[in-house]
């Protein structure tokens, strides 16, 4: 199953690369989900596992990127 976001989610991948999650694909019961991310630097689109992605900022949950 694929869930496409109406509003892309700001995320951090590879420790310091900022991008926007466009959609997520369900990996099933025994696998990580696969996230499609458009990177801000150059607009490159890549896929990441759930354990490789961090939320950049979410004001609703009072979460911010640590420096």
PDB file of C-alpha atoms in Angstrom:
ATOM      1  CA  UNK A   1       0.000   0.000   0.000  1.00  0.00           C
ATOM      2  CA  UNK A   2       1.255   3.510  -0.818  1.00  0.00           C
ATOM      3  CA  UNK A   3       0.244   6.656   1.054  1.00  0.00           C
ATOM      4  CA  UNK A   4       0.850   9.908  -0.829  1.00  0.00           C
ATOM      5  CA  UNK A   5       1.006  13.024   1.334  1.00  0.00           C
ATOM      6  CA  UNK A   6      -1.183  16.018   0.423  1.00  0.00           C
ATOM      7  CA  UNK A   7       1.450  18.240   2.043  1.00  0.00           C
ATOM      8  CA  UNK A   8       5.022  16.902   1.823  1.00  0.00           C
ATOM      9  CA  UNK A   9       6.665  16.343   5.206  1.00  0.00           C
ATOM     10  CA  UNK A  10      10.030  18.053   5.935  1.00  0.00           C
ATOM     11  CA  UNK A  11      12.600  15.386   6.861  1.00  0.00           C
ATOM     12  CA  UNK A  12      16.325  14.888   7.449  1.00  0.00           C
ATOM     13  CA  UNK A  13      18.174  11.967   5.849  1.00  0.00           C
ATOM     14  CA  UNK A  14      21.824  10.869   5.778  1.00  0.00           C
ATOM     15  CA  UNK A  15      22.440  12.910   8.978  1.00  0.00           C
ATOM     16  CA  UNK A  16      22.475  16.352   7.328  1.00  0.00           C
ATOM     17  CA  UNK A  17      20.452  16.351   4.092  1.00  0.00           C
ATOM     18  CA  UNK A  18      17.093  18.126   4.212  1.00  0.00           C
ATOM     19  CA  UNK A  19      14.221  17.117   1.979  1.00  0.00           C
ATOM     20  CA  UNK A  20      10.500  16.473   1.718  1.00  0.00           C
ATOM     21  CA  UNK A  21       8.791  13.096   2.051  1.00  0.00           C
ATOM     22  CA  UNK A  22       6.385  12.696  -0.868  1.00  0.00           C
ATOM     23  CA  UNK A  23       4.954   9.250  -0.171  1.00  0.00           C
ATOM     24  CA  UNK A  24       5.522   6.156   1.947  1.00  0.00           C
ATOM     25  CA  UNK A  25       5.118   2.508   0.906  1.00  0.00           C
ATOM     26  CA  UNK A  26       4.113  -0.101   3.474  1.00  0.00           C
ATOM     27  CA  UNK A  27       6.888  -2.653   3.953  1.00  0.00           C
ATOM     28  CA  UNK A  28       4.661  -5.235   5.610  1.00  0.00           C
ATOM     29  CA  UNK A  29       4.882  -6.799   9.036  1.00  0.00           C
ATOM     30  CA  UNK A  30       8.567  -7.741   8.939  1.00  0.00           C
ATOM     31  CA  UNK A  31      10.168  -4.965   6.851  1.00  0.00           C
ATOM     32  CA  UNK A  32      10.728  -1.222   7.212  1.00  0.00           C
ATOM     33  CA  UNK A  33       8.462   1.135   5.299  1.00  0.00           C
ATOM     34  CA  UNK A  34      10.008   2.793   2.231  1.00  0.00           C
ATOM     35  CA  UNK A  35       9.883   6.593   2.092  1.00  0.00           C
ATOM     36  CA  UNK A  36      10.239   8.607  -1.122  1.00  0.00           C
ATOM     37  CA  UNK A  37      12.113  11.850  -0.410  1.00  0.00           C
ATOM     38  CA  UNK A  38      12.864  14.809  -2.704  1.00  0.00           C
ATOM     39  CA  UNK A  39      16.088  16.408  -1.461  1.00  0.00           C
ATOM     40  CA  UNK A  40      16.229  20.208  -1.288  1.00  0.00           C
ATOM     41  CA  UNK A  41      19.774  20.312  -2.672  1.00  0.00           C
ATOM     42  CA  UNK A  42      19.394  19.586  -6.377  1.00  0.00           C
ATOM     43  CA  UNK A  43      15.897  18.089  -6.218  1.00  0.00           C
ATOM     44  CA  UNK A  44      17.178  14.503  -6.321  1.00  0.00           C
ATOM     45  CA  UNK A  45      14.500  11.925  -5.443  1.00  0.00           C
ATOM     46  CA  UNK A  46      15.648   8.966  -3.326  1.00  0.00           C
ATOM     47  CA  UNK A  47      14.081   6.157  -1.327  1.00  0.00           C
ATOM     48  CA  UNK A  48      14.899   5.532   2.339  1.00  0.00           C
ATOM     49  CA  UNK A  49      13.921   2.934   4.936  1.00  0.00           C
ATOM     50  CA  UNK A  50      12.085   4.030   8.090  1.00  0.00           C
ATOM     51  CA  UNK A  51      15.272   3.744  10.153  1.00  0.00           C
ATOM     52  CA  UNK A  52      17.118   6.167   7.815  1.00  0.00           C
ATOM     53  CA  UNK A  53      14.735   9.114   8.052  1.00  0.00           C
ATOM     54  CA  UNK A  54      14.032  11.710  10.759  1.00  0.00           C
ATOM     55  CA  UNK A  55      11.288  14.320  10.964  1.00  0.00           C
ATOM     56  CA  UNK A  56      12.764  17.813  10.508  1.00  0.00           C
ATOM     57  CA  UNK A  57      10.187  19.857  12.364  1.00  0.00           C
ATOM     58  CA  UNK A  58       6.651  19.444  13.638  1.00  0.00           C
ATOM     59  CA  UNK A  59       5.184  22.384  15.533  1.00  0.00           C
ATOM     60  CA  UNK A  60       2.156  20.326  16.561  1.00  0.00           C
ATOM     61  CA  UNK A  61       4.320  17.866  18.503  1.00  0.00           C
ATOM     62  CA  UNK A  62       6.906  20.528  19.461  1.00  0.00           C
ATOM     63  CA  UNK A  63       9.657  18.624  17.604  1.00  0.00           C
ATOM     64  CA  UNK A  64      12.679  20.377  16.089  1.00  0.00           C
ATOM     65  CA  UNK A  65      15.854  19.256  14.324  1.00  0.00           C
ATOM     66  CA  UNK A  66      18.718  18.924  16.803  1.00  0.00           C
ATOM     67  CA  UNK A  67      21.902  20.748  15.852  1.00  0.00           C
TER      68      UNK A  67
END
